[in-house]
PDB file of C-alpha atoms in Angstrom:
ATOM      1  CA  UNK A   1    -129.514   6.928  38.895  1.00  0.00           C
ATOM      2  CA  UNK A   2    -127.985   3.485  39.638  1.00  0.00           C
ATOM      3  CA  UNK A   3    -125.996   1.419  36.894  1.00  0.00           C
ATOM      4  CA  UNK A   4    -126.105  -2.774  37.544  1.00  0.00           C
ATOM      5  CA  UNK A   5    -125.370  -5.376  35.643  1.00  0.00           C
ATOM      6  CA  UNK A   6    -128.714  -7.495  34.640  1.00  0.00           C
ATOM      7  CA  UNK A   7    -129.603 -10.831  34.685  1.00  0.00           C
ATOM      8  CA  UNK A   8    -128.087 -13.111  31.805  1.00  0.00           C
ATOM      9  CA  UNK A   9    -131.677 -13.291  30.341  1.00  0.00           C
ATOM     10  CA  UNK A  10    -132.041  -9.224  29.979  1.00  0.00           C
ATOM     11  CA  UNK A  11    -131.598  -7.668  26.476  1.00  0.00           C
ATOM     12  CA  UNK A  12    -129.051  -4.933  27.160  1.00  0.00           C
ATOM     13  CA  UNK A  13    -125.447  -4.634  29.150  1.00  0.00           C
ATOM     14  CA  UNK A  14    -126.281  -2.091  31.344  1.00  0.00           C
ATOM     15  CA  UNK A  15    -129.084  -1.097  33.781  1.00  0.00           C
ATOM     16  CA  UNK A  16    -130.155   2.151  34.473  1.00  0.00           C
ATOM     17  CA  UNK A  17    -132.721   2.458  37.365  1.00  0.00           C
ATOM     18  CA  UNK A  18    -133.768   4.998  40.044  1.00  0.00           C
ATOM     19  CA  UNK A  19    -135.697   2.978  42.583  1.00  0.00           C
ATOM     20  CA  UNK A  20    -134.801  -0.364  44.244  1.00  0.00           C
ATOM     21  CA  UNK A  21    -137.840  -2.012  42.909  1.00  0.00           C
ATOM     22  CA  UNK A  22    -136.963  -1.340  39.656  1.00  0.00           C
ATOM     23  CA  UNK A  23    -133.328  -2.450  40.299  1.00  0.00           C
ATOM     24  CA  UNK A  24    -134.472  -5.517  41.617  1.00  0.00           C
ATOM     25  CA  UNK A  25    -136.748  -6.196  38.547  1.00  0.00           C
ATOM     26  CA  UNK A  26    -133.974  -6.333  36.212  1.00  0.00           C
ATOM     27  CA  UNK A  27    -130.738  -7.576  38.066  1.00  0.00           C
ATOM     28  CA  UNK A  28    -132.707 -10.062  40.534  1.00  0.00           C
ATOM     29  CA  UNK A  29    -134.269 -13.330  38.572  1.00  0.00           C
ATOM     30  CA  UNK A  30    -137.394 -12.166  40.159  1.00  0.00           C
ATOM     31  CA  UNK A  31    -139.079 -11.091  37.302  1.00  0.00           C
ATOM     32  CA  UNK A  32    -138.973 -13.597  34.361  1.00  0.00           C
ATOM     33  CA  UNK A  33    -141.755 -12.415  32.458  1.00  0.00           C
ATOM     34  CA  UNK A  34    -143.723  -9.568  31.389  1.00  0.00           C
ATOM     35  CA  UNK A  35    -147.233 -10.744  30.453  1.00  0.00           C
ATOM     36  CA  UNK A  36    -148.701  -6.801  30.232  1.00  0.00           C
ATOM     37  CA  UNK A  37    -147.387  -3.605  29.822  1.00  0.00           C
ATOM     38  CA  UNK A  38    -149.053  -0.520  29.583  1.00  0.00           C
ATOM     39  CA  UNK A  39    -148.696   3.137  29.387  1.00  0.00           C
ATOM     40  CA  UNK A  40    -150.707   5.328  31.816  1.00  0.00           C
ATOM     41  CA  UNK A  41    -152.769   8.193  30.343  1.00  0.00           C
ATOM     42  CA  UNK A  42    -151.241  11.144  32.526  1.00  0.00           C
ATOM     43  CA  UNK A  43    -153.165  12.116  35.455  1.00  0.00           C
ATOM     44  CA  UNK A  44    -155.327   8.971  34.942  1.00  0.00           C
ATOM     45  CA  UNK A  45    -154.172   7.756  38.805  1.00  0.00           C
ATOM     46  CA  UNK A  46    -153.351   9.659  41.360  1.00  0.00           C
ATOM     47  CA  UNK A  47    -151.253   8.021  44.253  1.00  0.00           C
ATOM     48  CA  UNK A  48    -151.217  10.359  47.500  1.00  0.00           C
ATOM     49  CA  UNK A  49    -147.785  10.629  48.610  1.00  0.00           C
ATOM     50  CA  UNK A  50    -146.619  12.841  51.918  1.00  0.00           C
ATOM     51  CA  UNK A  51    -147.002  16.258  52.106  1.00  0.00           C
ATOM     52  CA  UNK A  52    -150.362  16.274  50.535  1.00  0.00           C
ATOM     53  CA  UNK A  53    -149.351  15.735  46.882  1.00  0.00           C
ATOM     54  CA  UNK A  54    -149.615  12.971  44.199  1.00  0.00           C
ATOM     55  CA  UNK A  55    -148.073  11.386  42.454  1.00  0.00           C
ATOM     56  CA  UNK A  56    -148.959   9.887  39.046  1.00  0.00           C
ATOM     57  CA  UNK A  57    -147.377   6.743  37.408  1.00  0.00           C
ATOM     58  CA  UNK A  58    -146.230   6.585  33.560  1.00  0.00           C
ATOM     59  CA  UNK A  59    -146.399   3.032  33.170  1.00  0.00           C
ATOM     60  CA  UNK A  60    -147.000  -0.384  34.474  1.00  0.00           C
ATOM     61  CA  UNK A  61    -146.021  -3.874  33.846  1.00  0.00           C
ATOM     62  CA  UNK A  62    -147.566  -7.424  35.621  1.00  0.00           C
ATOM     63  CA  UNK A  63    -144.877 -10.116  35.436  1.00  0.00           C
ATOM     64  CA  UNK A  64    -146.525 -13.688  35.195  1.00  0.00           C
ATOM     65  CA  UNK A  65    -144.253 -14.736  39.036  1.00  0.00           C
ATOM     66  CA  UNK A  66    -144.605 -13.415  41.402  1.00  0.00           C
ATOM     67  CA  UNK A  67    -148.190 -12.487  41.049  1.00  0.00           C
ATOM     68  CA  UNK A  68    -147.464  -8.783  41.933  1.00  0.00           C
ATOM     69  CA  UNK A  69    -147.973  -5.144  39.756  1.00  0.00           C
ATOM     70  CA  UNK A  70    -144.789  -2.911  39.601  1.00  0.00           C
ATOM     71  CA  UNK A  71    -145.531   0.632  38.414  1.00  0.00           C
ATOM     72  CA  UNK A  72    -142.453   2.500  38.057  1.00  0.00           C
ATOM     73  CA  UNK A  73    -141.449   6.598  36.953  1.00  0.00           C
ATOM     74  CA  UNK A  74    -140.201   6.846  33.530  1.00  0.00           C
ATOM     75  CA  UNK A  75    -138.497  10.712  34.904  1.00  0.00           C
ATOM     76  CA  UNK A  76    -135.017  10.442  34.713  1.00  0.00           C
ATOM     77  CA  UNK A  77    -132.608  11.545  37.964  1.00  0.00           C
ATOM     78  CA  UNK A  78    -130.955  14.680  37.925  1.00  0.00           C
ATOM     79  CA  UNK A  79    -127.834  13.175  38.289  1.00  0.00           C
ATOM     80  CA  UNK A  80    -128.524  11.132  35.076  1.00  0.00           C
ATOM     81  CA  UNK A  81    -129.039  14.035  33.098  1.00  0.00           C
ATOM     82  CA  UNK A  82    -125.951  16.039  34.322  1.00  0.00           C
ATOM     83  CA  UNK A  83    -123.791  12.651  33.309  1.00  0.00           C
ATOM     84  CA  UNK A  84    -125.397  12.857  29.925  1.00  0.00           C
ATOM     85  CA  UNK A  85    -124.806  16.477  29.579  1.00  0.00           C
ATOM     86  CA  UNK A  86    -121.446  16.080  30.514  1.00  0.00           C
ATOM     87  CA  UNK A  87    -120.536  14.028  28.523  1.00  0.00           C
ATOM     88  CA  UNK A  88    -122.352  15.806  25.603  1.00  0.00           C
ATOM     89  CA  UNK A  89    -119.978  19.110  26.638  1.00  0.00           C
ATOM     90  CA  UNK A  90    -116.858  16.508  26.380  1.00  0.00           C
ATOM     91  CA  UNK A  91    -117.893  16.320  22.704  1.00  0.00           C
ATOM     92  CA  UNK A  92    -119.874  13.004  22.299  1.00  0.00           C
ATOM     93  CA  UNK A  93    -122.769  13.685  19.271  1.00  0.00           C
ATOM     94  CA  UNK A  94    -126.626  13.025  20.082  1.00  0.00           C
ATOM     95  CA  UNK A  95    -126.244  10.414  18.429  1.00  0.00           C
ATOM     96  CA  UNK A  96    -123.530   8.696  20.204  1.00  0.00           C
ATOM     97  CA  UNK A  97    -125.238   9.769  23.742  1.00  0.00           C
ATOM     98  CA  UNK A  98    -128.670   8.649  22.652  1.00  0.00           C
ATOM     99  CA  UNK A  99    -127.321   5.094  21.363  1.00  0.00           C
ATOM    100  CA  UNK A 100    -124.784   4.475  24.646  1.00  0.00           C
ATOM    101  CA  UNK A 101    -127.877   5.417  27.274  1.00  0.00           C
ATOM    102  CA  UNK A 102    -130.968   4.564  25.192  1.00  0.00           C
ATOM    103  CA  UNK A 103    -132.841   7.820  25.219  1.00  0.00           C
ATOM    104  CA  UNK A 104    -134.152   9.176  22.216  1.00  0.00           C
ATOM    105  CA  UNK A 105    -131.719  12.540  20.674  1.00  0.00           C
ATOM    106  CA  UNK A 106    -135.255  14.409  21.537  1.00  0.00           C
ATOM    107  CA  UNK A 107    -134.845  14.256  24.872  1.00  0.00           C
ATOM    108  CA  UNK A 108    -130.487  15.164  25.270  1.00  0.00           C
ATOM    109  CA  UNK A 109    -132.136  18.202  22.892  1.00  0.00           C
ATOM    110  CA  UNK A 110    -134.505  19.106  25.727  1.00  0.00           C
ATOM    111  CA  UNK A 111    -132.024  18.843  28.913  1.00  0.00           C
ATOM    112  CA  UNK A 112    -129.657  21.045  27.112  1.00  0.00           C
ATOM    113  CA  UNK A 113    -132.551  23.413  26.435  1.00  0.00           C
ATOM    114  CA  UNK A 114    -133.450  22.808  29.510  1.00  0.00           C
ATOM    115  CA  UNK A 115    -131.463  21.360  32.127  1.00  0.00           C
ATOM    116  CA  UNK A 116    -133.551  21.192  35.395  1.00  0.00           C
ATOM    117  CA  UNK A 117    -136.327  19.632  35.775  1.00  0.00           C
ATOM    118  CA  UNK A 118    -139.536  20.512  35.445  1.00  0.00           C
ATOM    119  CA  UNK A 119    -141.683  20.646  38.675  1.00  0.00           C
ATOM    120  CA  UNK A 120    -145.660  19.708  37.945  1.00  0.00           C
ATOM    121  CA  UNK A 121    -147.805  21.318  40.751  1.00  0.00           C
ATOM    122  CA  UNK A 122    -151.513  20.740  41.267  1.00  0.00           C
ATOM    123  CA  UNK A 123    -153.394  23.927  41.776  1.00  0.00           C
ATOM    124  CA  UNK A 124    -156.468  23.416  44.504  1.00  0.00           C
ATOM    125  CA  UNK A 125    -159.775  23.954  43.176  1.00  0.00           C
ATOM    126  CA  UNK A 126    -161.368  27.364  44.073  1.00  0.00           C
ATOM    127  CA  UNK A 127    -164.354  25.697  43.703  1.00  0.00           C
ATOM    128  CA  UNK A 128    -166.777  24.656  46.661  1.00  0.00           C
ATOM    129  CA  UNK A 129    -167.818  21.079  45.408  1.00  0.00           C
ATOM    130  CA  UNK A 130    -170.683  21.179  48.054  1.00  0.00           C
ATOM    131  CA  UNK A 131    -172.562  24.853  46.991  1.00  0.00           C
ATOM    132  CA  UNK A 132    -171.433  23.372  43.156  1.00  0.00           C
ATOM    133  CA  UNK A 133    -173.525  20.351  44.116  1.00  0.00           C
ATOM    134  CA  UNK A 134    -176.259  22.428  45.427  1.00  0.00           C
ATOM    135  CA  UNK A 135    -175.912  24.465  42.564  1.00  0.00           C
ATOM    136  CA  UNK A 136    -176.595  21.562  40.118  1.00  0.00           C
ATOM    137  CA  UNK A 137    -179.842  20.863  42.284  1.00  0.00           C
ATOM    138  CA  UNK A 138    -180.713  24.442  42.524  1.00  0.00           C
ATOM    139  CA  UNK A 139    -180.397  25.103  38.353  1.00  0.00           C
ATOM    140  CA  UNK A 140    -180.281  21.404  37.090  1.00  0.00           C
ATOM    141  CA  UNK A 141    -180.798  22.668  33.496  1.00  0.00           C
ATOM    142  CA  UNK A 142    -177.713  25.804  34.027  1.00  0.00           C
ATOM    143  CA  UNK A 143    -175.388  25.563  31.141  1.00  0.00           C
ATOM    144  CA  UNK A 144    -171.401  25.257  32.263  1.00  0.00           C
ATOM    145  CA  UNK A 145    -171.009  28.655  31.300  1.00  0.00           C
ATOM    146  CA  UNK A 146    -173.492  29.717  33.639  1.00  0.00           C
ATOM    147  CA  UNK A 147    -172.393  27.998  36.712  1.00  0.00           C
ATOM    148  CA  UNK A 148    -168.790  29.302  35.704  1.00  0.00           C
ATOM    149  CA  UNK A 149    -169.919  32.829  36.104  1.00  0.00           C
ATOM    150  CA  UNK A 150    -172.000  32.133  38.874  1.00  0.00           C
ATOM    151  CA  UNK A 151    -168.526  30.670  40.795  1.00  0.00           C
ATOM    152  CA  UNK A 152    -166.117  33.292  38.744  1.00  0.00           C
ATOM    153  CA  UNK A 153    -164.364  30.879  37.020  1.00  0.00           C
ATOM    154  CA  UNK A 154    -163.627  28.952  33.642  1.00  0.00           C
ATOM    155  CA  UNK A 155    -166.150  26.486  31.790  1.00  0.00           C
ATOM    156  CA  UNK A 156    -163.078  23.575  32.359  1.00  0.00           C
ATOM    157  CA  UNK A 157    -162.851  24.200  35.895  1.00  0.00           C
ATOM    158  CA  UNK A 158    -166.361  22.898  36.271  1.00  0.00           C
ATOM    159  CA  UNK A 159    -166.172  20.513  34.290  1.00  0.00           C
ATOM    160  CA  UNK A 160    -163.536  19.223  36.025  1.00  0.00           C
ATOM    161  CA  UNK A 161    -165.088  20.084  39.471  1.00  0.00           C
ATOM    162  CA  UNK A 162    -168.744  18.076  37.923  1.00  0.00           C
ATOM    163  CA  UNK A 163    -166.632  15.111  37.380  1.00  0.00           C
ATOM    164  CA  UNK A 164    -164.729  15.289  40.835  1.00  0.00           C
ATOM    165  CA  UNK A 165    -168.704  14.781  42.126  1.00  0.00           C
ATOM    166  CA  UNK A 166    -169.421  12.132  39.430  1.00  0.00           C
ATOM    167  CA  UNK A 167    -172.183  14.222  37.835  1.00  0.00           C
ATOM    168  CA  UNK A 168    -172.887  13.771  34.598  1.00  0.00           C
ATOM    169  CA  UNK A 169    -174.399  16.019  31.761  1.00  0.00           C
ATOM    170  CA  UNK A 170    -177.099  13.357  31.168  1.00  0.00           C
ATOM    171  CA  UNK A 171    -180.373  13.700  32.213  1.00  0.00           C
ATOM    172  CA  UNK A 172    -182.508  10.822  34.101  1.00  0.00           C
ATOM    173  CA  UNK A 173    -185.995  10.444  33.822  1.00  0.00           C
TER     174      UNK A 173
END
């Protein structure tokens, strides 16, 4: 976690950022407005990243010059946290903590509860998308629960694995 000073035109003191982009959004006159913001549903995009993984944005925002999307993390750094809970152990309140930073009293409750962070890993689909798609040709009228058994798994997990394969429960004449 960085701390800059922003641009004259920003709203607070103090920046908090934990990737250059974001950095240069608020202490660069690069950004000068914000014409939409919007909060991702989790999961909603998946971004592969090395190693095989994804990763999924919180947020985005399109600034009206340059014509160009920035999607940014809303985690916070481990370092970040540490300072705060440091700081909470020196005796600041919540309060004082939640007001200086601008985090919510919620969330200082939840490092000190629980102080590392929490690692999201994908599981891999036991299913077999292709014998699930021949499946749906070979029973087109099967019920989820049937196909479930039929692949020893849960109702969810083909629905999940149906959608993967952009089938739908509706039927075409």
């Amino acid at each position: 976690m960085t701390v800059n000073a922003p641009i004259e035109s920003f709203l607070f003191e103090r920046v908090f950022f934990d990737s250059n982009i974001e950095g240069q959004n608020v202490t660069e006159e690069d950004v000068q407005e914000v014409v939409v913001f919007t909060k991702i549903p989790k999961n909603a995009i998946k971004i592969p990243v090395a190693g095989g993984a994804t990763y999924s944005p919180d947020f985005a925002y399109i600034p009206t010059e340059p014509k160009i999307c920035y999607n940014t993390p809303m985690a916070y750094s481990d370092d970040f946290r540490q300072q705060v809970l440091r700081q909470l152990n020196c005796g600041k309140t919540y309060r004082q903590l939640a007001e200086e930073y601008n985090i919510s009293t919620r969330t200082i409750l939840n490092w000190k509860a629980n102080p590392d962070r929490k690692v999201r890993t994908s599981y891999t689909s036991k299913i077999d998308l292709e014998k699930l798609r021949q499946d749906v040709l070979d029973y087109p009228d099967a019920y989820q629960r049937e196909r479930a058994t039929r692949f020893n798994c849960t109702d969810r997990a083909i629905a999940k694995a149906l959608k993967r394969l952009k089938l739908t429960r509706k039927k075409s004449d």
